[in-house]
CSV table of C-alpha atoms in Angstrom, one decimal:
chain,number,residue,atom,x,y,z
A,1,MET,CA,-68.4,-43.3,-28.9
A,2,THR,CA,-66.7,-40.8,-26.7
A,3,ASP,CA,-65.2,-41.6,-23.3
A,4,THR,CA,-66.0,-38.1,-22.7
A,5,LEU,CA,-69.2,-38.1,-21.2
A,6,VAL,CA,-69.9,-34.2,-20.4
A,7,SER,CA,-69.1,-31.2,-21.5
A,8,ASP,CA,-65.9,-28.9,-20.1
A,9,ASP,CA,-68.1,-26.5,-18.8
A,10,ALA,CA,-70.4,-29.0,-16.7
A,11,ILE,CA,-67.1,-29.6,-14.8
A,12,ASP,CA,-65.0,-26.5,-13.1
A,13,PHE,CA,-61.4,-27.8,-12.6
A,14,ASP,CA,-59.3,-24.9,-11.8
A,15,PRO,CA,-56.0,-25.7,-10.2
A,16,PHE,CA,-55.3,-22.6,-8.3
A,17,ALA,CA,-58.7,-22.4,-6.6
A,18,ALA,CA,-59.1,-22.7,-2.8
A,19,HIS,CA,-61.0,-25.7,-3.0
A,20,PHE,CA,-59.2,-27.6,-5.1
A,21,HIS,CA,-55.8,-27.0,-2.8
A,22,GLU,CA,-58.3,-28.1,0.1
A,23,ASP,CA,-58.9,-31.3,-1.4
A,24,PRO,CA,-58.2,-32.1,-5.2
A,25,HIS,CA,-59.4,-35.9,-5.1
A,26,PRO,CA,-63.6,-35.2,-5.5
A,27,ILE,CA,-62.5,-33.4,-8.8
A,28,TYR,CA,-60.1,-35.9,-9.8
A,29,ARG,CA,-63.0,-38.6,-9.6
A,30,ARG,CA,-65.0,-36.8,-11.7
A,31,LEU,CA,-62.7,-36.0,-14.4
A,32,ARG,CA,-61.4,-39.7,-14.2
A,33,ASP,CA,-65.2,-40.9,-14.6
A,34,GLU,CA,-66.9,-37.9,-16.6
A,35,ALA,CA,-63.7,-36.2,-18.8
A,36,PRO,CA,-60.6,-38.2,-18.9
A,37,VAL,CA,-59.4,-35.6,-21.6
A,38,TYR,CA,-60.6,-32.5,-20.2
A,39,HIS,CA,-60.1,-29.1,-21.4
A,40,ASN,CA,-60.1,-25.7,-19.6
A,41,PRO,CA,-61.3,-22.7,-21.7
A,42,ARG,CA,-60.1,-20.4,-19.0
A,43,TYR,CA,-56.5,-21.1,-18.9
A,44,GLY,CA,-56.3,-22.7,-22.2
A,45,PHE,CA,-55.1,-26.2,-20.9
A,46,TYR,CA,-56.0,-29.9,-21.4
A,47,ALA,CA,-55.7,-32.7,-18.2
A,48,LEU,CA,-55.3,-36.3,-18.5
A,49,SER,CA,-56.3,-37.8,-15.4
A,50,ARG,CA,-56.5,-41.7,-15.8
A,51,TYR,CA,-53.1,-43.8,-15.2
A,52,ALA,CA,-53.4,-45.6,-18.3
A,53,ASP,CA,-53.4,-42.3,-20.0
A,54,VAL,CA,-50.9,-40.4,-17.6
A,55,ALA,CA,-48.0,-42.6,-17.3
A,56,PRO,CA,-47.4,-43.3,-21.2
A,57,ALA,CA,-47.5,-39.8,-21.9
A,58,MET,CA,-45.0,-39.3,-19.3
A,59,LYS,CA,-42.5,-41.3,-21.4
A,60,ASP,CA,-43.6,-39.8,-24.8
A,61,PHE,CA,-41.3,-37.1,-24.9
A,62,ASP,CA,-41.8,-37.1,-28.7
A,63,ALA,CA,-45.4,-36.0,-27.9
A,64,TYR,CA,-45.2,-34.3,-24.9
A,65,SER,CA,-42.2,-31.5,-24.7
A,66,SER,CA,-41.0,-30.3,-21.4
A,67,ALA,CA,-38.9,-27.8,-23.0
A,68,ARG,CA,-41.5,-24.6,-22.2
A,69,GLY,CA,-41.5,-25.4,-18.7
A,70,VAL,CA,-43.3,-27.9,-16.1
A,71,THR,CA,-45.8,-25.5,-14.3
A,72,LEU,CA,-48.8,-24.0,-16.2
A,73,GLU,CA,-47.5,-20.3,-15.5
A,74,GLN,CA,-44.4,-21.2,-17.3
A,75,VAL,CA,-46.1,-23.2,-20.4
A,76,LEU,CA,-48.6,-20.2,-20.9
A,77,ALA,CA,-45.8,-17.6,-20.5
A,78,PRO,CA,-42.6,-19.5,-21.4
A,79,GLU,CA,-39.4,-16.9,-20.8
A,80,PRO,CA,-37.2,-16.3,-24.0
A,81,PRO,CA,-34.6,-18.9,-23.8
A,82,ASP,CA,-31.7,-16.6,-22.9
A,83,GLN,CA,-33.3,-15.5,-19.7
A,84,ARG,CA,-34.0,-18.6,-18.6
A,85,ILE,CA,-31.9,-20.9,-16.0
A,86,PRO,CA,-31.4,-24.0,-17.7
A,87,MET,CA,-33.1,-27.0,-15.6
A,88,ILE,CA,-33.0,-30.5,-16.8
A,89,ILE,CA,-36.6,-30.6,-15.9
A,90,MET,CA,-37.6,-28.3,-18.9
A,91,MET,CA,-35.2,-30.2,-21.3
A,92,ASP,CA,-36.1,-33.2,-24.0
A,93,PRO,CA,-33.6,-35.1,-25.7
A,94,PRO,CA,-30.9,-35.0,-27.1
A,95,GLU,CA,-30.1,-32.1,-24.3
A,96,HIS,CA,-31.7,-33.7,-21.8
A,97,THR,CA,-30.3,-37.1,-22.3
A,98,ARG,CA,-26.5,-35.5,-22.0
A,99,MET,CA,-27.1,-33.9,-18.8
A,100,ARG,CA,-29.0,-36.5,-16.9
A,101,LYS,CA,-25.6,-38.7,-18.2
A,102,LEU,CA,-23.7,-36.1,-16.4
A,103,VAL,CA,-25.7,-35.9,-13.0
A,104,ASN,CA,-25.8,-39.5,-12.5
A,105,LYS,CA,-22.1,-39.3,-12.4
A,106,VAL,CA,-22.6,-36.8,-9.1
A,107,PHE,CA,-25.8,-38.7,-7.8
A,108,THR,CA,-24.8,-42.5,-7.8
A,109,PRO,CA,-26.4,-44.9,-5.4
A,110,ARG,CA,-23.2,-45.8,-3.9
A,111,ALA,CA,-22.9,-41.8,-2.8
A,112,ILE,CA,-26.5,-41.7,-1.5
A,113,ALA,CA,-26.3,-44.7,0.6
A,114,GLU,CA,-23.0,-43.2,2.2
A,115,LEU,CA,-25.5,-40.5,3.3
A,116,GLU,CA,-27.3,-42.3,5.6
A,117,PRO,CA,-25.1,-41.5,8.8
A,118,MET,CA,-25.5,-37.7,7.9
A,119,ILE,CA,-29.1,-37.8,7.4
A,120,THR,CA,-29.9,-39.9,10.5
A,121,ALA,CA,-28.0,-37.3,12.6
A,122,THR,CA,-29.5,-34.5,11.0
A,123,VAL,CA,-33.1,-36.0,12.0
A,124,ARG,CA,-32.0,-36.8,15.2
A,125,GLU,CA,-30.6,-33.6,15.9
A,126,PHE,CA,-34.2,-32.0,14.5
A,127,ALA,CA,-36.4,-34.5,16.8
A,128,GLU,CA,-34.4,-33.6,19.8
A,129,ARG,CA,-35.2,-30.1,19.8
A,130,LEU,CA,-39.3,-30.7,19.9
A,131,ASP,CA,-41.3,-30.4,22.9
A,132,PRO,CA,-42.2,-34.3,23.5
A,133,GLU,CA,-45.9,-33.5,24.2
A,134,ARG,CA,-46.9,-30.9,21.6
A,135,PHE,CA,-45.2,-29.9,18.3
A,136,ASP,CA,-46.1,-28.9,15.0
A,137,LEU,CA,-44.7,-31.8,12.9
A,138,VAL,CA,-44.5,-29.5,9.6
A,139,GLU,CA,-43.3,-26.3,10.9
A,140,ASP,CA,-41.0,-27.5,13.7
A,141,PHE,CA,-39.6,-30.9,12.0
A,142,SER,CA,-40.4,-31.6,8.5
A,143,THR,CA,-39.8,-28.0,6.9
A,144,LEU,CA,-36.7,-28.1,8.4
A,145,PHE,CA,-34.3,-31.1,8.3
A,146,PRO,CA,-34.5,-31.7,4.4
A,147,ILE,CA,-32.9,-28.7,3.2
A,148,GLU,CA,-30.1,-29.3,5.8
A,149,VAL,CA,-29.4,-32.7,4.0
A,150,ILE,CA,-29.5,-31.4,0.4
A,151,THR,CA,-28.0,-28.4,0.9
A,152,THR,CA,-24.9,-30.1,2.9
A,153,MET,CA,-24.6,-32.3,-0.3
A,154,LEU,CA,-24.2,-28.9,-2.1
A,155,GLY,CA,-22.0,-27.5,-0.1
A,156,VAL,CA,-23.8,-25.0,1.5
A,157,PRO,CA,-22.7,-23.0,4.2
A,158,ARG,CA,-24.6,-24.3,7.6
A,159,GLU,CA,-25.4,-20.5,8.7
A,160,ASP,CA,-27.3,-20.0,5.1
A,161,ARG,CA,-29.3,-23.1,4.7
A,162,GLN,CA,-32.9,-22.0,6.5
A,163,GLN,CA,-32.7,-18.8,4.8
A,164,LEU,CA,-32.1,-20.6,1.5
A,165,ARG,CA,-35.0,-22.7,2.1
A,166,ALA,CA,-37.4,-19.5,2.9
A,167,TRP,CA,-36.4,-18.2,-0.6
A,168,LEU,CA,-36.9,-21.6,-2.7
A,169,ALA,CA,-40.3,-21.5,-0.9
A,170,ALA,CA,-41.3,-18.3,-1.7
A,171,PRO,CA,-41.9,-18.5,-5.5
A,172,LEU,CA,-44.2,-21.5,-5.1
A,173,GLU,CA,-46.8,-19.8,-2.7
A,174,ARG,CA,-49.7,-18.9,-4.3
A,175,ALA,CA,-53.0,-17.0,-2.9
A,176,PRO,CA,-56.3,-18.9,-4.0
A,177,GLY,CA,-57.1,-17.8,-7.6
A,178,GLN,CA,-53.3,-16.7,-8.1
A,179,MET,CA,-51.3,-18.4,-11.1
A,180,GLU,CA,-48.9,-15.9,-11.5
A,181,LEU,CA,-45.8,-15.4,-9.5
A,182,SER,CA,-46.1,-13.0,-6.6
A,183,GLU,CA,-43.8,-9.8,-6.0
A,184,GLU,CA,-42.3,-11.5,-3.3
A,185,GLY,CA,-41.6,-14.8,-4.9
A,186,LYS,CA,-40.3,-13.0,-7.8
A,187,ALA,CA,-37.6,-10.9,-5.2
A,188,ALA,CA,-36.9,-14.2,-3.4
A,189,VAL,CA,-35.8,-16.1,-6.9
A,190,ILE,CA,-33.5,-12.9,-7.5
A,191,GLU,CA,-32.0,-13.8,-3.9
A,192,SER,CA,-31.4,-17.5,-4.2
A,193,THR,CA,-29.7,-16.8,-8.0
A,194,MET,CA,-27.3,-14.3,-6.4
A,195,PHE,CA,-26.4,-16.6,-3.4
A,196,TYR,CA,-26.0,-19.4,-5.7
A,197,ALA,CA,-23.9,-17.6,-8.1
A,198,ARG,CA,-21.6,-16.4,-5.3
A,199,LEU,CA,-21.0,-19.8,-4.0
A,200,ILE,CA,-20.3,-21.3,-7.4
A,201,ALA,CA,-17.8,-18.5,-7.9
A,202,GLU,CA,-16.2,-19.5,-4.3
A,203,ARG,CA,-15.9,-22.9,-5.5
A,204,ARG,CA,-14.5,-21.9,-8.5
A,205,ALA,CA,-11.6,-20.2,-6.4
A,206,ASN,CA,-11.2,-23.1,-3.6
A,207,PRO,CA,-12.9,-26.3,-4.2
A,208,GLN,CA,-14.2,-28.2,-1.7
A,209,ASP,CA,-15.5,-31.9,-0.9
A,210,ASP,CA,-19.4,-31.2,-2.0
A,211,MET,CA,-21.8,-31.5,-5.1
A,212,ILE,CA,-21.0,-28.4,-6.7
A,213,SER,CA,-17.3,-28.7,-6.6
A,214,ARG,CA,-17.8,-31.7,-8.5
A,215,LEU,CA,-20.4,-30.3,-11.1
A,216,ILE,CA,-17.6,-27.5,-12.1
A,217,GLU,CA,-15.1,-30.0,-12.8
A,218,VAL,CA,-17.1,-32.9,-14.7
A,219,GLU,CA,-17.7,-32.6,-18.6
A,220,VAL,CA,-21.0,-32.5,-20.7
A,221,ASP,CA,-21.0,-33.8,-24.6
A,222,ARG,CA,-22.4,-31.0,-26.5
A,223,GLU,CA,-24.5,-31.4,-29.3
A,224,ASP,CA,-21.8,-30.6,-32.0
A,225,GLY,CA,-19.8,-33.0,-30.6
A,226,SER,CA,-17.5,-31.1,-28.3
A,227,SER,CA,-17.1,-31.9,-24.3
A,228,THR,CA,-16.9,-29.1,-21.9
A,229,ARG,CA,-17.5,-28.0,-18.5
A,230,LEU,CA,-20.5,-26.4,-17.0
A,231,SER,CA,-21.3,-22.9,-17.4
A,232,ASP,CA,-22.4,-21.0,-13.9
A,233,ARG,CA,-25.9,-20.9,-15.2
A,234,GLU,CA,-25.9,-24.6,-16.1
A,235,ILE,CA,-24.5,-25.4,-12.4
A,236,LEU,CA,-26.8,-22.9,-10.9
A,237,GLY,CA,-29.9,-24.8,-12.4
A,238,PHE,CA,-28.7,-27.7,-11.0
A,239,ALA,CA,-28.4,-26.5,-7.8
A,240,ALA,CA,-31.6,-24.8,-7.6
A,241,LEU,CA,-33.6,-27.9,-9.0
A,242,LEU,CA,-31.9,-30.2,-6.8
A,243,ALA,CA,-32.4,-28.0,-3.5
A,244,GLY,CA,-35.6,-26.9,-4.0
A,245,ALA,CA,-37.1,-30.2,-5.0
A,246,GLY,CA,-35.1,-32.0,-1.9
A,247,ALA,CA,-36.6,-29.9,0.6
A,248,GLU,CA,-40.0,-30.0,-0.3
A,249,THR,CA,-41.4,-33.3,-1.3
A,250,VAL,CA,-40.3,-35.0,2.0
A,251,ALA,CA,-41.4,-32.0,3.8
A,252,LYS,CA,-44.6,-32.5,2.4
A,253,VAL,CA,-44.7,-36.3,2.6
A,254,LEU,CA,-44.2,-36.5,6.1
A,255,GLY,CA,-46.7,-33.4,7.1
A,256,ILE,CA,-49.3,-35.9,4.8
A,257,ALA,CA,-48.4,-38.8,6.7
A,258,THR,CA,-49.0,-37.4,10.1
A,259,VAL,CA,-52.6,-36.8,8.8
A,260,VAL,CA,-53.0,-39.8,6.8
A,261,PHE,CA,-51.8,-42.2,9.6
A,262,ALA,CA,-54.0,-40.4,12.1
A,263,ASP,CA,-57.2,-41.6,10.3
A,264,HIS,CA,-55.7,-44.9,10.3
A,265,PRO,CA,-54.1,-45.6,13.6
A,266,ASP,CA,-53.8,-49.4,13.2
A,267,GLN,CA,-51.3,-49.2,10.5
A,268,TRP,CA,-49.4,-46.7,12.4
A,269,GLN,CA,-49.3,-49.3,15.5
A,270,ALA,CA,-48.3,-52.2,13.1
A,271,MET,CA,-45.9,-50.1,11.4
A,272,ARG,CA,-44.2,-49.4,15.1
A,273,ALA,CA,-44.1,-53.1,15.6
A,274,ASP,CA,-42.5,-54.1,12.8
A,275,ARG,CA,-40.2,-51.5,11.4
A,276,SER,CA,-39.5,-53.6,8.3
A,277,LEU,CA,-43.2,-52.1,6.9
A,278,ILE,CA,-41.4,-48.6,6.8
A,279,PRO,CA,-40.4,-48.8,3.1
A,280,GLY,CA,-43.8,-50.2,1.7
A,281,ALA,CA,-45.5,-47.2,3.9
A,282,PHE,CA,-43.6,-44.6,1.9
A,283,GLU,CA,-44.9,-45.8,-1.5
A,284,GLU,CA,-48.2,-46.1,-0.3
A,285,LEU,CA,-48.3,-42.6,1.1
A,286,LEU,CA,-46.8,-41.2,-2.4
A,287,ARG,CA,-49.5,-43.5,-4.3
A,288,TYR,CA,-52.3,-42.6,-2.0
A,289,ASP,CA,-51.9,-38.8,-1.2
A,290,GLY,CA,-48.4,-37.5,-2.8
A,291,PRO,CA,-47.7,-34.1,-2.6
A,292,VAL,CA,-46.8,-33.5,-6.5
A,293,GLN,CA,-50.2,-33.0,-7.9
A,294,TYR,CA,-49.3,-32.7,-11.7
A,295,ASP,CA,-46.4,-31.9,-14.2
A,296,VAL,CA,-47.0,-29.8,-17.4
A,297,ARG,CA,-46.3,-30.7,-20.6
A,298,TYR,CA,-46.8,-29.0,-24.0
A,299,SER,CA,-48.4,-30.8,-27.1
A,300,ARG,CA,-45.9,-31.3,-30.0
A,301,ARG,CA,-48.4,-32.3,-32.4
A,302,ASP,CA,-52.2,-33.3,-32.6
A,303,ILE,CA,-53.3,-35.8,-30.0
A,304,THR,CA,-56.4,-38.1,-30.0
A,305,LEU,CA,-57.4,-40.0,-26.8
A,306,HIS,CA,-60.9,-41.0,-26.2
A,307,ASP,CA,-62.2,-39.9,-29.4
A,308,ARG,CA,-61.0,-36.2,-28.5
A,309,THR,CA,-58.0,-34.0,-30.1
A,310,ILE,CA,-55.7,-32.2,-27.9
A,311,PRO,CA,-54.1,-29.7,-30.4
A,312,ALA,CA,-50.4,-29.0,-31.0
A,313,GLU,CA,-48.8,-26.5,-28.9
A,314,SER,CA,-51.3,-27.3,-25.9
A,315,PRO,CA,-50.6,-27.1,-22.4
A,316,VAL,CA,-51.2,-30.7,-20.9
A,317,LEU,CA,-51.7,-31.3,-17.1
A,318,MET,CA,-50.5,-34.9,-16.4
A,319,LEU,CA,-52.7,-35.2,-12.7
A,320,LEU,CA,-50.4,-37.7,-11.2
A,321,ALA,CA,-52.1,-37.5,-8.2
A,322,SER,CA,-55.1,-38.5,-10.0
A,323,ALA,CA,-53.8,-41.3,-11.7
A,324,THR,CA,-52.4,-43.2,-8.7
A,325,ARG,CA,-56.0,-43.3,-7.5
A,326,ASP,CA,-57.1,-44.5,-10.4
A,327,PRO,CA,-59.5,-47.8,-9.8
A,328,ARG,CA,-59.0,-48.7,-13.5
A,329,SER,CA,-55.5,-49.2,-12.3
A,330,PHE,CA,-55.4,-50.1,-8.7
A,331,THR,CA,-57.3,-52.4,-6.9
A,332,ASP,CA,-59.3,-51.0,-4.0
A,333,ALA,CA,-57.4,-47.7,-5.3
A,334,GLU,CA,-59.0,-45.0,-2.3
A,335,ARG,CA,-58.1,-47.7,0.3
A,336,PHE,CA,-54.6,-46.8,2.4
A,337,ASP,CA,-52.8,-49.7,2.9
A,338,ILE,CA,-49.1,-50.3,3.7
A,339,THR,CA,-49.0,-53.4,2.9
A,340,ARG,CA,-49.9,-52.9,-0.8
A,341,PRO,CA,-47.3,-54.7,-3.0
A,342,PHE,CA,-45.3,-52.0,-4.6
A,343,THR,CA,-45.4,-52.6,-8.5
A,344,GLY,CA,-42.9,-50.2,-9.3
A,345,ASN,CA,-45.6,-48.0,-11.0
A,346,ASN,CA,-45.5,-45.1,-8.5
A,347,LEU,CA,-45.6,-42.1,-10.0
A,348,GLY,CA,-45.2,-39.8,-7.0
A,349,LEU,CA,-41.8,-38.9,-7.8
A,350,GLY,CA,-41.8,-38.6,-11.3
A,351,TYR,CA,-41.9,-41.2,-14.4
A,352,GLY,CA,-39.9,-42.0,-17.6
A,353,ILE,CA,-36.9,-39.6,-18.6
A,354,HIS,CA,-38.1,-37.2,-16.1
A,355,ARG,CA,-38.1,-39.2,-12.9
A,356,CYS,CA,-37.1,-37.4,-9.8
A,357,LEU,CA,-33.0,-37.2,-9.7
A,358,GLY,CA,-33.3,-37.7,-6.2
A,359,ALA,CA,-35.8,-40.0,-6.0
A,360,ALA,CA,-33.5,-42.5,-3.6
A,361,LEU,CA,-32.6,-39.6,-1.5
A,362,ALA,CA,-36.0,-38.9,-0.7
A,363,ARG,CA,-36.8,-42.5,-0.1
A,364,LEU,CA,-33.9,-42.7,2.0
A,365,GLU,CA,-34.7,-39.5,4.2
A,366,GLY,CA,-38.4,-40.5,4.2
A,367,ARG,CA,-37.7,-44.0,5.6
A,368,ILE,CA,-35.4,-42.4,8.3
A,369,ALA,CA,-37.8,-39.7,9.4
A,370,LEU,CA,-40.8,-42.2,9.7
A,371,ASP,CA,-38.7,-44.4,11.8
A,372,ALA,CA,-37.6,-41.3,14.1
A,373,MET,CA,-41.6,-40.5,14.0
A,374,LEU,CA,-42.3,-43.5,15.5
A,375,ASP,CA,-40.3,-43.3,18.3
A,376,LEU,CA,-41.2,-39.5,18.6
A,377,MET,CA,-45.0,-39.9,18.9
A,378,PRO,CA,-46.0,-43.5,19.4
A,379,GLU,CA,-49.5,-42.4,19.9
A,380,TYR,CA,-50.6,-39.4,19.3
A,381,GLU,CA,-53.7,-37.1,18.0
A,382,LEU,CA,-54.0,-34.1,15.7
A,383,ASP,CA,-55.2,-30.8,16.6
A,384,ARG,CA,-57.5,-30.7,13.8
A,385,SER,CA,-58.4,-26.7,14.2
A,386,GLY,CA,-54.9,-26.2,13.7
A,387,LEU,CA,-54.5,-28.0,10.4
A,388,ARG,CA,-53.6,-25.8,7.7
A,389,ARG,CA,-53.0,-26.5,3.7
A,390,ALA,CA,-50.7,-25.7,1.6
A,391,HIS,CA,-51.2,-23.4,-1.2
A,392,VAL,CA,-48.2,-24.2,-3.6
A,393,THR,CA,-48.0,-24.5,-7.5
A,394,SER,CA,-48.8,-28.2,-8.7
A,395,VAL,CA,-47.9,-29.2,-5.3
A,396,GLY,CA,-50.3,-30.3,-2.0
A,397,GLY,CA,-49.9,-31.1,1.5
A,398,TRP,CA,-49.9,-29.0,4.7
A,399,THR,CA,-48.1,-26.3,6.5
A,400,ASN,CA,-49.4,-27.2,9.6
A,401,VAL,CA,-49.5,-30.4,11.5
A,402,PRO,CA,-49.9,-29.8,15.2
A,403,VAL,CA,-49.9,-33.2,17.3
A,404,ARG,CA,-50.5,-34.1,20.5
A,405,VAL,CA,-48.4,-37.0,21.8
A,406,HIS,CA,-49.9,-39.9,24.4
A,407,ARG,CA,-47.3,-41.5,26.0
């Protein structure tokens, strides 16, 4: 008996539609209940929405490849290999294993822990700029400081960091119904690529105490058994990935947190009274309404699930944000609860070999920022007329979250 209870045309799941960006969870519920293996004939993708399907699939790189890209537009229209900036998130083993081993030498737990004073000072600097009574949590705060943290690590000069943030954000933005990169996005990619190329050249000539200089020095084991240093393009791929992901995820989580806690003020006050609840709250935010909506894979062979076959060479959307709201895998999944025990099965920062390189950094930044926000706005209300949703490929959240603080 099939577990796909309706035909594909009975559900219109369009990840580029305005209504999806405004609130994806109603369509996720329908997909989990009625079409756990969904096919969209318009774009040609399949989608998995249940946790029990998504989590194993994220770990199964033999069946689901990342090598053609991790967004739908990349998989449907992949760049020729010689034109693509090499990024670890678009690699399969053994190449991925070699590169991951290398970057783990730079992104050590000790190195992340040592960043806490710098992150705390950066968060405090931007918090002190805010009007104490009224501000936009995203536009005036959470969008600004994460790029400062990751680019400080990379070695980007202070005066270039916010411009780099704008260049990294532009390629992600999508108008409703738009799948392809805009002309503005293409231009921003060129600008950021040229910027990093200049910075890498400068660090080769004059190394500093930063991550780009360390990436220049380390060696990677190659497929033929030799060991070589990274090329400029490989370093550029690491830098672009770390800066882009490092700037985007935490910014979106904090905007989401402000909206979610406005709807659950009792939990905001509980966390204010007991700051030890902050780490668990960050994990629950990632589970309940994490910004990453989906990753895309490419089927390497025919795959059968729920009596339905996904043909080889098909794009497959792994709906992470649906999976973590799946009541089949999470008790009372639709309830936000900062005291929910963390079981380690959170997909909000990736899973399997492609778990987020900067997961520990994101958690540290998130905890420090939430702690600062509890002091910034001990009691607050949203100016809901000013709320604006982000329209970004594969990422949800808010571009504007205006708040009024009550003291």
